[in-house]
Amino acid sequence: MKYGKKYAESVKSYDRLKTYDSQEAIRLAIATAKAKFDETIELHVRLGIDPRQADQQVRGVIVLPNGTGKTKKVLVIAKGERADAAQAAGADFVGAEEMVQKIQTENWFGFDVMITTPDMMGVVGRIGRLLGPKGLMPNPKSGTVTMDVARAVQEVKAGKVEYRLDKTAIIHCPIGKKSFGEEKIAENFNALMDAIVKAKPAAAKGQYIKSVTLTSTMGPGVKVNYNKL
């Protein structure tokens, strides 16, 4: 695989085999983000558990102290007072059956997060096969199925992220933009790592955290010394 000139320069600026303290790793991840746009800094955590086992799932949500730097578009499926509350809280789209039909007939996905009330899950369930593969299906565990839709909208707008284990036992999550600077990225990094550590399943055996890596959107990975976290 051939990499670009900026990527090659970034790789030469540090030791890719070495693990760095989190603060130094954050500095390097920011320094190696050389694209012309404001790159996202991403956290990748490999866990020593089996994601195929129901009792070894790691999933949760957290409002990052400094947000993610990206404003997400929110669709709320609700009626009456809940719909009004969602609108007042800053939801980008609010509706009920007509919004579900729009997704179903027009293949419309102009939103990043869908929030709904429990009583509307039957309606939303009709398009579950469309929402599921895109990771847009509302779920109580992620706080997107709730009667308090206003709070859910506010949290998403404030920078709430969902972390969850993928099939290869890795969690991938954005923790801010390069422009945030080291201090804000560090605060987000520490908050997310703390949440992941606390989410350790009781059934997990042996070494829980296998590796921690920081990357920018276009940059190389920087290994973090997780034993010092």
N, CA and C of each residue as an Amber inpcrd file, in Angstrom:
protein
   687
   0.8420000  -1.1990000   0.0000000   0.0000000   0.0000000   0.0000000
   0.8810000   1.2540000   0.0000000   0.5950000   2.1710000  -0.9250000
   1.4030000   3.3740000  -1.0440000   0.7580000   4.5330000  -0.2830000
   1.5540000   5.1730000   0.5740000   1.0580000   6.2960000   1.3510000
   1.5470000   7.6080000   0.7600000   0.8500000   8.7060000   1.1210000
   1.2060000  10.0170000   0.6240000   2.4560000  10.5740000   1.2980000
   2.9560000  11.6900000   0.7540000   4.1840000  12.3130000   1.2390000
   4.0450000  12.7700000   2.6920000   2.9200000  13.4060000   3.0200000
   2.7170000  13.9060000   4.3800000   2.6540000  12.7650000   5.3930000
   2.0120000  11.6630000   5.0000000   1.9200000  10.4950000   5.8770000
   3.3160000   9.9270000   6.1240000   4.0930000   9.8180000   5.0610000
   5.4560000   9.2770000   5.1700000   6.3210000  10.1450000   6.0820000
   6.1420000  11.4640000   5.9790000   6.8870000  12.3820000   6.8370000
   6.4900000  12.2040000   8.2980000   5.1960000  12.0120000   8.5310000
   4.6910000  11.8340000   9.8960000   5.2540000  10.5680000  10.5260000
   5.2970000   9.4950000   9.7430000   5.8030000   8.2120000  10.2340000
   7.2620000   8.3290000  10.6810000   8.0460000   9.1350000   9.9580000
   9.4700000   9.2920000  10.2720000   9.7120000  10.1640000  11.5110000
   8.6700000  10.8820000  11.9640000   8.8560000  11.8400000  13.0540000
   8.7880000  11.2230000  14.4480000   8.4790000   9.9290000  14.5390000
   8.4250000   9.2620000  15.8460000   8.6190000   7.7660000  15.6510000
   8.7400000   7.0360000  16.7480000   8.9580000   5.5920000  16.7100000
   7.6160000   4.8670000  16.7940000   7.1920000   4.2650000  15.6930000
   5.8780000   3.6090000  15.6450000   5.8070000   2.3630000  16.5200000
   6.9440000   1.7930000  16.8700000   6.9520000   0.5750000  17.6950000
   6.9330000   0.8970000  19.1880000   7.2080000   2.1420000  19.5180000
   7.2850000   2.5520000  20.9220000   5.8990000   2.9120000  21.4560000
   5.6660000   2.6720000  22.7610000   4.4360000   3.1360000  23.3990000
   4.7590000   4.3960000  24.1920000   3.8820000   5.3780000  24.0910000
   4.1130000   6.6770000  24.7070000   3.1090000   6.9410000  25.8330000
   3.5130000   7.7480000  26.8050000   2.5660000   8.2110000  27.8140000
   1.4330000   8.9290000  27.0840000   0.2440000   8.9220000  27.6540000
  -0.9270000   9.4760000  26.9620000  -0.7260000  10.9200000  26.5030000
  -0.1090000  11.7610000  27.3510000   0.0760000  13.1670000  26.9850000
   0.9890000  13.3110000  25.7620000   2.0700000  12.5240000  25.7270000
   2.9950000  12.5680000  24.6020000   2.3390000  11.9780000  23.3480000
   1.5350000  10.9260000  23.5280000   0.8330000  10.3070000  22.3970000
  -0.1570000  11.2980000  21.7830000  -0.8380000  12.0450000  22.6350000
  -1.7770000  13.0660000  22.1520000  -1.0280000  14.1460000  21.3720000
   0.1120000  14.5680000  21.9000000   0.9210000  15.5850000  21.2170000
   1.3320000  15.0940000  19.8320000   1.7620000  13.8280000  19.7580000
   2.2020000  13.2570000  18.4850000   1.0370000  13.0940000  17.5040000
  -0.1190000  12.6710000  18.0180000  -1.2920000  12.4960000  17.1520000
  -1.6940000  13.8240000  16.5280000  -1.6050000  14.8920000  17.3030000
  -1.9240000  16.2300000  16.7920000  -0.8500000  16.6960000  15.8060000
   0.4180000  16.4650000  16.1640000   1.5340000  16.9110000  15.3220000
   1.5670000  16.2030000  13.9710000   1.0960000  14.9500000  13.9320000
   1.1300000  14.1870000  12.6790000  -0.1440000  14.3560000  11.8470000
  -1.0640000  15.2010000  12.3150000  -2.2810000  15.5060000  11.5470000
  -1.9390000  16.6570000  10.6050000  -1.4990000  16.3310000   9.4170000
  -0.9600000  17.3360000   8.4840000  -1.8890000  17.6860000   7.3250000
  -3.1110000  17.1730000   7.3510000  -4.0520000  17.4930000   6.2690000
  -4.4690000  18.9610000   6.3430000  -5.0200000  19.4810000   5.2600000
  -5.4080000  20.8850000   5.1980000  -6.6980000  21.1580000   5.9760000
  -7.4760000  20.1110000   6.2610000  -8.7130000  20.2950000   7.0370000
  -8.4570000  19.9820000   8.5180000  -9.4050000  20.3080000   9.3550000
  -9.2770000  20.0860000  10.7990000  -9.5570000  18.6070000  11.1020000
  -8.5090000  17.8100000  11.1750000  -8.6680000  16.3670000  11.3310000
  -9.2670000  15.9780000  12.6830000  -9.9880000  14.8830000  12.6800000
 -10.5300000  14.3100000  13.9140000  -9.4550000  13.4570000  14.5670000
  -9.3430000  13.5410000  15.8860000  -8.4430000  12.6640000  16.6350000
  -9.2770000  11.4910000  17.1340000  -8.8320000  10.2880000  16.8400000
  -9.6120000   9.0810000  17.1490000  -8.8850000   8.1960000  18.1520000
  -9.6740000   7.5530000  18.9980000  -9.1490000   6.6050000  19.9820000
  -9.5760000   5.1990000  19.5840000  -8.6120000   4.2660000  19.5640000
  -8.8930000   2.8700000  19.2260000  -8.3670000   1.9960000  20.3670000
  -9.2740000   1.2410000  20.9870000  -8.9070000   0.4270000  22.1450000
  -9.2340000  -1.0360000  21.8640000  -8.2040000  -1.8830000  21.8860000
  -8.4120000  -3.3240000  21.6990000  -8.5530000  -3.9730000  23.0760000
  -9.6500000  -4.7170000  23.2510000  -9.9190000  -5.3490000  24.5390000
  -9.7090000  -6.8560000  24.4870000  -9.3200000  -7.4230000  25.5990000
  -9.0650000  -8.8620000  25.6870000 -10.2970000  -9.6410000  26.0840000
 -11.3830000  -9.4210000  25.3750000 -12.6210000 -10.1570000  25.6430000
 -13.1990000 -10.6730000  24.3330000 -14.1790000 -11.5600000  24.4450000
 -14.7770000 -12.1840000  23.2730000 -16.1060000 -11.5020000  22.9460000
 -16.1590000 -10.6920000  21.9030000 -17.3890000  -9.9590000  21.5800000
 -18.5520000 -10.8550000  21.1530000 -18.2480000 -12.1490000  20.9090000
 -19.3250000 -13.0740000  20.5260000 -20.1420000 -13.5350000  21.7290000
 -19.5890000 -13.3100000  22.9340000 -20.2790000 -13.7370000  24.1560000
 -21.1860000 -12.6170000  24.6730000 -22.4350000 -12.9580000  24.9430000
 -23.4110000 -11.9620000  25.4000000 -23.0060000 -11.3080000  26.7170000
 -22.2840000 -12.0510000  27.5610000 -21.9020000 -11.5000000  28.8660000
 -20.5510000 -10.7730000  28.8270000 -20.0270000 -10.5620000  27.6240000
 -18.7550000  -9.8450000  27.4910000 -18.8730000  -8.6460000  26.5370000
 -20.0450000  -8.0490000  26.5370000 -20.2620000  -6.8750000  25.6900000
 -19.8250000  -5.6070000  26.4200000 -19.2260000  -4.7040000  25.7000000
 -18.8570000  -3.4000000  26.2520000 -19.5120000  -2.3410000  25.3770000
 -20.4450000  -1.6140000  25.9790000 -21.1920000  -0.5990000  25.2280000
 -21.7060000   0.4590000  26.1860000 -21.6200000   1.6880000  25.7900000
 -22.1250000   2.7470000  26.6430000 -22.0900000   4.0860000  25.9370000
 -22.5120000   5.1150000  26.6430000 -22.4830000   6.4720000  26.0870000
 -21.8300000   7.4080000  27.0880000 -21.2420000   8.4650000  26.5850000
 -20.6160000   9.4580000  27.4340000 -20.6640000  10.8080000  26.7310000
 -20.9440000  11.8420000  27.5130000 -20.8620000  13.1980000  26.9770000
 -19.4330000  13.6710000  27.2320000 -18.6550000  13.7980000  26.1770000
 -17.2590000  14.2100000  26.3200000 -17.1880000  15.6330000  26.8770000
 -16.2620000  15.9040000  27.7960000 -16.1550000  17.2200000  28.4290000
 -16.1000000  18.3780000  27.4350000 -15.4450000  18.1480000  26.2990000
 -15.2670000  19.2180000  25.3140000 -15.9550000  18.9230000  23.9830000
 -16.8740000  17.9390000  23.9880000 -17.5770000  17.6020000  22.7580000
 -16.6640000  16.9270000  21.7500000 -17.1690000  16.7390000  20.5380000
 -16.3990000  16.0730000  19.4890000 -15.9350000  17.0370000  18.3960000
 -16.4820000  18.2360000  18.4090000 -16.1300000  19.1880000  17.3560000
 -17.0190000  19.0660000  16.1380000 -17.9390000  18.1020000  16.1890000
 -18.8680000  17.9040000  15.0810000 -20.2990000  18.0470000  15.5880000
 -21.0820000  18.8580000  14.9090000 -22.4900000  19.0190000  15.2760000
 -23.3120000  17.9820000  14.5260000 -23.9340000  17.1010000  15.2780000
 -24.7100000  16.0290000  14.6610000 -26.1490000  16.4580000  14.3990000
 -26.6750000  16.0060000  13.2690000 -28.0750000  16.2680000  12.9420000
 -28.9450000  15.1940000  13.5900000 -29.9760000  15.6560000  14.2980000
 -30.8040000  14.7490000  15.0940000 -32.2260000  14.6860000  14.5520000
 -32.7150000  13.4710000  14.3770000 -34.1080000  13.2220000  14.0020000
 -34.8170000  12.6310000  15.2130000 -35.9420000  13.2240000  15.6030000
 -36.7260000  12.7040000  16.7250000 -38.0670000  12.2080000  16.2010000
 -38.3840000  10.9560000  16.5150000 -39.6860000  10.3740000  16.1700000
 -40.5370000  10.4050000  17.4300000 -41.4850000  11.3240000  17.4660000
 -42.3300000  11.4930000  18.6520000 -43.5960000  12.2530000  18.2610000
 -44.5500000  12.2830000  19.1870000 -45.8090000  12.9900000  18.9480000
 -46.1320000  13.9240000  20.1100000 -47.0190000  14.8660000  19.8550000
 -47.5440000  15.7220000  20.9040000 -46.5120000  16.5210000  21.6570000
 -46.6110000  16.5100000  22.9840000 -45.7180000  17.3000000  23.8370000
 -44.2540000  16.9100000  23.6560000 -44.0000000  15.6160000  23.4560000
 -42.6150000  15.1550000  23.2830000 -42.0130000  15.7200000  22.0000000
 -42.8190000  15.7870000  20.9670000 -42.3460000  16.3500000  19.6980000
 -42.0440000  17.8360000  19.8650000 -42.9260000  18.5470000  20.5830000
 -42.7240000  19.9740000  20.8340000 -41.4490000  20.1980000  21.6460000
 -41.2220000  19.3270000  22.6520000 -40.0430000  19.4430000  23.5130000
 -38.7670000  19.2060000  22.7170000 -38.8220000  18.2400000  21.8000000
 -37.6590000  17.9320000  20.9570000 -37.3250000  19.1110000  20.0610000
 -38.3750000  19.7230000  19.5140000 -38.1940000  20.8830000  18.6390000
 -37.5370000  22.0290000  19.4100000 -38.0340000  22.2690000  20.6280000
 -37.5130000  23.3480000  21.4570000 -36.0680000  23.0900000  21.8880000
 -35.7040000  21.8090000  22.0050000 -34.3570000  21.4430000  22.4470000
 -33.3190000  21.5300000  21.3300000 -33.7990000  21.7510000  20.1100000
 -32.8560000  21.9280000  19.0040000 -32.7520000  20.7700000  18.0350000
 -33.7350000  19.8520000  18.0490000 -33.7200000  18.7420000  17.0890000
 -33.8160000  19.3090000  15.6700000 -33.0880000  18.6940000  14.7510000
 -33.0780000  19.1780000  13.3670000 -34.3370000  18.7600000  12.6150000
 -34.8360000  17.5560000  12.9280000 -36.0460000  17.0370000  12.2870000
 -36.9210000  16.3910000  13.3490000 -38.2180000  16.6430000  13.2990000
 -39.1630000  16.0410000  14.2430000 -40.3840000  15.5790000  13.4710000
 -40.8460000  14.3790000  13.7810000 -42.0360000  13.8720000  13.1180000
 -42.4110000  12.5050000  13.6590000 -43.3270000  11.8520000  12.9650000
 -43.7760000  10.5160000  13.4020000 -43.8140000   9.5910000  12.1880000
 -44.9920000   9.0610000  11.8860000 -45.1060000   8.1160000  10.7790000
 -44.6210000   8.6780000   9.4480000 -44.8370000   9.9950000   9.2430000
 -44.4530000  10.5890000   7.9530000 -42.9370000  10.5870000   7.7520000
 -42.1750000  10.7040000   8.8630000 -40.7200000  10.6730000   8.7540000
 -40.2320000   9.2460000   8.4770000 -40.8730000   8.2860000   9.1160000
 -40.5330000   6.8780000   8.8880000 -40.8160000   6.5130000   7.4330000
 -41.9450000   7.0160000   6.9140000 -42.3050000   6.7460000   5.5160000
 -41.3060000   7.4080000   4.5660000 -40.8340000   8.5860000   4.9240000
 -39.8650000   9.2980000   4.0910000 -38.5790000   8.4830000   3.9590000
 -38.1460000   7.8900000   5.0830000 -36.9450000   7.0460000   5.0690000
 -37.1980000   5.7990000   4.2220000 -38.3840000   5.2360000   4.3940000
 -38.7350000   3.9850000   3.7200000 -38.8920000   4.1530000   2.2130000
 -39.5490000   5.2300000   1.7910000 -39.8570000   5.3970000   0.3620000
 -38.8050000   6.1920000  -0.4050000 -38.1450000   7.1380000   0.2900000
 -37.1790000   8.0010000  -0.3940000 -35.7270000   7.6460000  -0.0830000
 -35.5450000   6.6460000   0.8080000 -34.1910000   6.2550000   1.2270000
 -33.4320000   7.4720000   1.7680000 -34.1520000   8.2720000   2.5670000
 -33.6050000   9.5220000   3.1030000 -32.8680000   9.2640000   4.4230000
 -31.6210000   9.7110000   4.4900000 -30.8340000   9.5680000   5.7080000
 -30.0530000  10.8590000   5.9800000 -30.7800000  11.9550000   6.0580000
 -30.1490000  13.2540000   6.2750000 -29.9330000  13.5820000   7.7370000
 -29.6600000  12.5760000   8.5410000 -29.4600000  12.7620000   9.9810000
 -28.3700000  11.8170000  10.4710000 -27.7910000  12.1450000  11.6380000
 -26.7250000  11.3290000  12.2160000 -27.2140000  10.4600000  13.3660000
 -28.2600000  10.9180000  14.0540000 -28.7840000  10.2040000  15.2200000
 -30.3040000  10.2320000  15.1860000 -30.9240000   9.0920000  15.4840000
 -32.3760000   9.0450000  15.6230000 -32.7240000   8.7920000  17.0840000
 -33.6290000   9.6090000  17.6020000 -34.1240000   9.4700000  18.9750000
 -35.6230000   9.2590000  18.8950000 -36.1470000   8.3680000  19.7370000
 -37.5860000   8.1390000  19.7240000 -38.1000000   7.8320000  21.1240000
 -39.3990000   7.9430000  21.2920000 -40.0390000   7.5830000  22.5560000
 -40.4180000   6.1080000  22.5010000 -40.5040000   5.4480000  23.6630000
 -40.8120000   4.0000000  23.6820000 -42.0930000   3.6420000  22.9280000
 -43.1130000   4.5090000  22.9980000 -44.3880000   4.2060000  22.3480000
 -44.3110000   4.2470000  20.8210000 -43.2240000   4.8290000  20.2850000
 -43.0700000   4.9110000  18.8350000 -42.1340000   3.8430000  18.2750000
 -41.6250000   2.9810000  19.1520000 -40.6920000   1.9480000  18.6850000
 -41.3360000   0.9630000  17.7160000 -42.6260000   0.7600000  17.8510000
 -43.3310000  -0.1300000  16.9280000 -43.2980000   0.4240000  15.5150000
 -43.4390000   1.7300000  15.4000000 -43.4020000   2.4050000  14.0990000
 -41.9760000   2.3830000  13.5410000 -41.0130000   2.7210000  14.4030000
 -39.6060000   2.7510000  13.9860000 -39.1330000   1.3490000  13.5840000
 -39.6500000   0.3420000  14.2720000 -39.2620000  -1.0420000  14.0020000
 -39.5340000  -1.4800000  12.5800000 -40.4740000  -0.8120000  11.9030000
 -40.8070000  -1.1590000  10.5160000 -39.6170000  -0.9440000   9.5770000
 -38.7350000  -0.0230000   9.9610000 -37.5750000   0.2610000   9.0990000
 -36.2680000  -0.1530000   9.7830000 -36.3900000  -1.0670000  10.7130000
 -35.2080000  -1.5530000  11.4280000 -34.1420000  -2.1110000  10.5030000
 -34.5540000  -2.7960000   9.4560000 -33.5930000  -3.3960000   8.5160000
 -32.8390000  -2.3300000   7.7190000 -33.4070000  -1.1060000   7.6420000
 -32.7240000   0.0000000   6.9710000 -31.8130000   0.7510000   7.9320000
 -32.2770000   0.8980000   9.1740000 -31.5180000   1.6520000  10.1720000
 -30.3610000   0.8520000  10.7610000 -30.5920000  -0.4430000  10.9890000
 -29.5960000  -1.2940000  11.6460000 -28.2170000  -1.2810000  11.0170000
 -28.1100000  -1.5920000   9.7120000 -26.7810000  -1.6190000   9.0590000
 -26.0330000  -0.2920000   9.1040000 -26.7850000   0.8080000   9.2530000
 -26.1600000   2.1320000   9.2990000 -25.8640000   2.5880000  10.7290000
 -26.2060000   1.7310000  11.7030000 -25.9680000   2.0800000  13.0960000
 -26.8830000   3.1840000  13.6030000 -28.0680000   3.3100000  13.0040000
 -28.9900000   4.3950000  13.3540000 -30.2020000   3.9340000  14.1540000
 -30.3130000   2.6450000  14.4360000 -31.4650000   2.1360000  15.1610000
 -31.4340000   2.6150000  16.6130000 -32.5000000   3.2980000  17.0610000
 -32.5480000   3.7540000  18.4570000 -32.4520000   2.5850000  19.4260000
 -31.8120000   2.8250000  20.5610000 -31.5980000   1.7610000  21.5470000
 -31.6070000   2.3700000  22.9510000 -32.3180000   1.7420000  23.8920000
 -32.3540000   2.2730000  25.2670000 -30.9600000   2.3810000  25.8890000
 -30.0630000   1.4420000  25.5470000 -28.7160000   1.4520000  26.1290000
 -27.8970000   2.6670000  25.7030000 -28.2030000   3.1920000  24.5310000
 -27.4720000   4.3600000  24.0560000 -28.2250000   5.6550000  24.3640000
 -29.3470000   5.5240000  25.0650000 -30.1070000   6.7060000  25.4630000
 -30.9420000   7.3130000  24.3610000 -31.1400000   6.5650000  23.2700000
 -31.8940000   7.1110000  22.1430000 -33.3410000   6.6170000  22.0920000
 -33.7240000   5.8030000  23.0720000 -35.1350000   5.4590000  23.2690000
 -35.4790000   5.9460000  24.6720000 -36.2090000   7.0520000  24.7440000
 -36.4460000   7.6960000  26.0330000 -37.6690000   8.6060000  25.9710000
 -38.2920000   8.8120000  27.1250000 -39.3980000   9.7630000  27.1890000
 -38.8560000  11.1880000  27.2910000 -37.6360000  11.3260000  27.8030000
 -37.0200000  12.6470000  27.9410000 -36.2300000  12.9890000  26.6760000
 -36.9650000  13.1890000  25.5870000 -36.3160000  13.4190000  24.2940000
 -35.5420000  14.7340000  24.2760000 -36.0170000  15.7130000  25.0330000
 -35.3370000  17.0130000  25.0540000 -33.9210000  16.8640000  25.6020000
 -33.7930000  16.1330000  26.6920000 -32.4690000  15.9260000  27.2820000
 -31.5820000  15.1300000  26.3290000 -32.1580000  14.1190000  25.6800000
 -31.3930000  13.2860000  24.7490000 -30.8520000  14.1310000  23.5920000
 -31.6730000  15.0420000  23.0860000 -31.2410000  15.9220000  21.9980000
 -30.1090000  16.8260000  22.4690000 -30.2590000  17.3970000  23.6570000
 -29.2470000  18.3070000  24.2110000 -27.9070000  17.5960000  24.4070000
 -27.9660000  16.3410000  24.8710000 -26.7350000  15.5840000  25.0980000
 -26.0120000  15.2880000  23.7850000 -26.7730000  14.9320000  22.7590000
 -26.1630000  14.6580000  21.4540000 -25.5160000  15.9310000  20.9160000
 -26.2120000  17.0330000  21.0400000 -25.6870000  18.3160000  20.5600000
 -24.4640000  18.7550000  21.3610000 -24.3920000  18.3270000  22.6420000
 -23.2780000  18.7190000  23.5090000 -22.0340000  17.8640000  23.2790000
 -22.1860000  16.7730000  22.5230000 -21.0200000  15.9380000  22.2170000
 -21.0720000  14.5430000  22.7990000 -22.2750000  13.9970000  22.9480000
 -22.3920000  12.6260000  23.4450000 -21.9380000  11.6510000  22.3700000
 -21.1100000  10.6860000  22.7680000 -20.6770000   9.6500000  21.8350000
 -21.0130000   8.2790000  22.4120000 -21.2360000   7.3410000  21.5320000
 -21.4630000   5.9580000  21.9460000 -20.2000000   5.1580000  21.6680000
 -19.7580000   4.4120000  22.6470000 -18.6280000   3.5080000  22.4370000
 -19.1490000   2.0760000  22.5240000 -18.7100000   1.2600000  21.6100000
 -19.1630000  -0.1370000  21.6070000 -18.1120000  -1.0040000  20.9330000
 -18.0690000  -2.2270000  21.3740000 -17.1190000  -3.2020000  20.8520000
 -17.5450000  -3.6590000  19.4610000 -16.5850000  -3.7170000  18.5180000
 -16.9270000  -4.2660000  17.2100000 -16.6080000  -5.7640000  17.1890000
 -16.7720000  -6.3830000  16.0450000 -16.5960000  -7.8380000  15.9470000
 -15.1670000  -8.2850000  16.1990000 -14.2190000  -7.3600000  16.0760000
 -12.8100000  -7.7070000  16.2860000 -12.3230000  -7.3040000  17.6820000
 -13.2720000  -7.0030000  18.5740000 -12.9810000  -6.6290000  19.9670000
 -12.2480000  -5.2930000  20.0900000 -12.5520000  -4.3600000  19.1760000
 -11.9500000  -3.0270000  19.2270000 -13.0440000  -1.9610000  19.3490000
 -12.7760000  -0.9580000  20.1690000 -13.6540000   0.2070000  20.2800000
 -13.0090000   1.3420000  19.4820000 -13.7710000   1.9420000  18.5850000
 -13.2910000   3.0870000  17.7960000 -14.1460000   4.2990000  18.1720000
 -13.5280000   5.4060000  18.5420000 -14.3220000   6.5520000  18.9630000
 -13.5850000   7.8720000  18.7320000 -14.2770000   8.8870000  18.2060000
 -13.6500000  10.1970000  18.0470000 -13.5650000  10.9070000  19.3900000
 -12.4770000  11.6350000  19.6340000 -12.3510000  12.3600000  20.9030000
 -12.0420000  13.8430000  20.6790000 -12.3830000  14.3510000  19.5010000
 -12.2080000  15.7750000  19.2560000 -11.5120000  16.0800000  17.9470000
 -11.2320000  17.3450000  17.7360000 -10.5650000  17.8300000  16.5290000
  -9.1450000  18.2860000  16.8500000  -8.3010000  18.2790000  15.8500000
  -6.9200000  18.7410000  16.0240000  -6.8780000  20.1350000  16.6420000
  -7.8160000  20.9890000  16.2210000  -7.8460000  22.3760000  16.6890000
  -8.1580000  22.5090000  18.1750000  -8.6320000  21.4420000  18.8060000
  -8.9270000  21.4840000  20.2420000  -7.6730000  21.7810000  21.0620000
  -6.5400000  21.2690000  20.5840000  -5.3090000  21.3980000  21.3580000
  -5.1470000  20.2430000  22.3320000  -3.9590000  20.1190000  22.8930000
  -3.6090000  18.9670000  23.7380000  -4.4680000  18.8510000  24.9900000
  -4.7240000  19.9660000  25.6670000  -5.4390000  19.9180000  26.9490000
  -6.8610000  19.3890000  26.8030000  -7.6050000  19.9070000  25.8360000
  -8.9920000  19.4700000  25.6530000  -9.0660000  18.0330000  25.1490000
  -8.1490000  17.6680000  24.2570000  -8.1060000  16.2820000  23.7780000
  -7.7980000  15.3470000  24.9470000  -6.8820000  15.7530000  25.8220000
  -6.5120000  14.9310000  26.9830000  -7.7040000  14.7380000  27.9140000
  -8.4840000  15.7820000  28.1220000  -9.6720000  15.6760000  28.9840000
 -10.6790000  14.6830000  28.4000000 -10.8980000  14.7660000  27.0950000
 -11.8110000  13.8330000  26.4360000 -11.2680000  12.4060000  26.4710000
  -9.9690000  12.2650000  26.2280000  -9.3040000  10.9600000  26.2480000
  -9.4720000  10.3040000  27.6200000  -9.1750000  11.0470000  28.6740000
  -9.2580000  10.5050000  30.0270000 -10.6860000  10.1300000  30.4040000
 -11.6480000  10.9420000  30.0020000 -13.0510000  10.6600000  30.3150000
 -13.5170000   9.3800000  29.6310000 -13.1510000   9.2120000  28.3610000
 -13.5780000   8.0220000  27.6180000 -12.8690000   6.7710000  28.1250000
 -11.5690000   6.8580000  28.3770000 -10.8400000   5.6980000  28.8930000
 -11.3790000   5.2720000  30.2510000 -11.7220000   6.2390000  31.0810000
 -12.2840000   5.9460000  32.4010000 -13.6000000   5.1840000  32.2530000
 -14.4250000   5.6180000  31.2940000 -15.7110000   4.9620000  31.0530000
 -15.5220000   3.5280000  30.5600000 -14.5490000   3.3290000  29.6710000
 -14.2900000   1.9940000  29.1280000 -13.7740000   1.0590000  30.2230000
 -12.8930000   1.5640000  31.0660000 -12.3660000   0.7440000  32.1780000
 -13.4940000   0.3480000  33.1310000 -14.3750000   1.2970000  33.4440000
 -15.4860000   1.0200000  34.3630000 -16.5170000   0.0720000  33.7540000
 -16.5350000  -0.0020000  32.4280000 -17.5110000  -0.8640000  31.7380000
 -17.0370000  -2.3090000  31.6090000 -15.9170000  -2.6390000  32.2390000
 -15.3740000  -3.9960000  32.1400000 -16.4170000  -5.0210000  32.6070000
 -16.7580000  -5.9990000  31.7590000 -17.7540000  -7.0130000  32.1280000
 -17.2390000  -7.9210000  33.2520000 -18.1470000  -8.3430000  34.1110000
 -17.7680000  -9.2270000  35.2150000 -17.2060000 -10.5440000  34.6910000
 -17.6500000 -10.9370000  33.4830000 -17.2120000 -12.2140000  32.9020000
 -15.8430000 -12.1260000  32.2360000 -15.2940000 -10.9260000  32.1340000
 -13.9890000 -10.7520000  31.4780000 -12.8700000 -11.3710000  32.3120000
 -12.0280000 -12.1660000  31.6800000 -10.9090000 -12.8310000  32.3650000
  -9.5930000 -12.3760000  31.7390000  -8.5410000 -12.3740000  32.5250000
  -7.2260000 -12.0300000  31.9940000  -7.0860000 -10.5420000  31.7440000
  -6.2000000 -10.1930000  30.8140000  -5.9000000  -8.7930000  30.5290000
  -7.0530000  -8.1320000  29.7840000  -7.6150000  -7.0970000  30.3730000
  -8.7900000  -6.4300000  29.8060000  -8.4010000  -5.5220000  28.6320000
  -7.4390000  -4.6320000  28.8520000  -7.0010000  -3.7240000  27.7900000
  -5.7450000  -4.2810000  27.1220000  -5.8500000  -4.5670000  25.8550000
  -4.7330000  -5.1480000  25.0960000  -3.8640000  -4.0740000  24.4400000
  -4.4990000  -3.0480000  23.8910000  -3.7330000  -1.9730000  23.2690000
  -4.5890000  -0.7240000  23.1580000  -3.9200000   0.4280000  23.1560000
  -4.5810000   1.7240000  23.0080000  -3.8050000   2.5100000  21.9490000
  -4.5020000   2.9950000  20.9490000  -3.8590000   3.7290000  19.8540000
  -4.6070000   5.0190000  19.5610000  -3.8620000   6.0790000  19.3090000
  -4.4380000   7.3570000  18.8960000  -4.0550000   7.6220000  17.4450000
  -5.0010000   8.1110000  16.6630000  -4.7140000   8.4780000  15.2790000
  -5.4760000   9.7490000  14.9330000  -5.0240000  10.4220000  13.8890000
  -5.8190000  11.4900000  13.3000000  -6.4670000  10.8990000  12.0520000
  -7.3780000  11.6370000  11.4470000  -8.1170000  11.1270000  10.2820000
  -7.1980000  10.5820000   9.1960000  -6.1330000  11.3270000   8.8840000
  -5.2410000  10.9490000   7.7980000  -3.8470000  10.5350000   8.2720000
  -3.6420000  10.5450000   9.5850000  -2.3080000  10.2840000  10.1090000
  -2.0930000   8.8560000  10.5710000  -0.8590000   8.5060000  10.9180000
  -0.5190000   7.1660000  11.3990000  -0.9150000   6.9730000  12.8580000
  -0.9190000   5.7260000  13.3100000  -1.2860000   5.4250000  14.6820000
  -0.1380000   5.6490000  15.6580000  -0.4790000   6.1550000  16.8530000
   0.5000000   6.3450000  17.9180000   0.0860000   5.4660000  19.0930000
   0.9700000   4.5630000  19.5120000   0.6390000   3.6400000  20.5870000
   0.7470000   4.3130000  21.9540000  -0.2390000   4.0370000  22.8160000
  -0.2780000   4.6220000  24.1520000   0.0880000   3.5650000  25.1870000
   0.9020000   3.9460000  26.1440000   1.2700000   3.0510000  27.2380000
   0.0970000   2.9760000  28.2040000  -0.7790000   1.9730000  28.0080000
  -2.0060000   1.8730000  28.7950000  -1.7480000   1.4340000  30.2370000
  -0.5680000   0.8820000  30.5230000  -0.2740000   0.4620000  31.8980000
  -0.1610000   1.6620000  32.8370000   0.0660000   2.8360000  32.2730000
   0.2090000   4.0390000  33.0950000  -1.0750000   4.8510000  33.1670000
  -2.1250000   4.3490000  32.5350000  -3.3840000   5.0970000  32.5550000
  -4.0170000   4.9940000  33.9270000
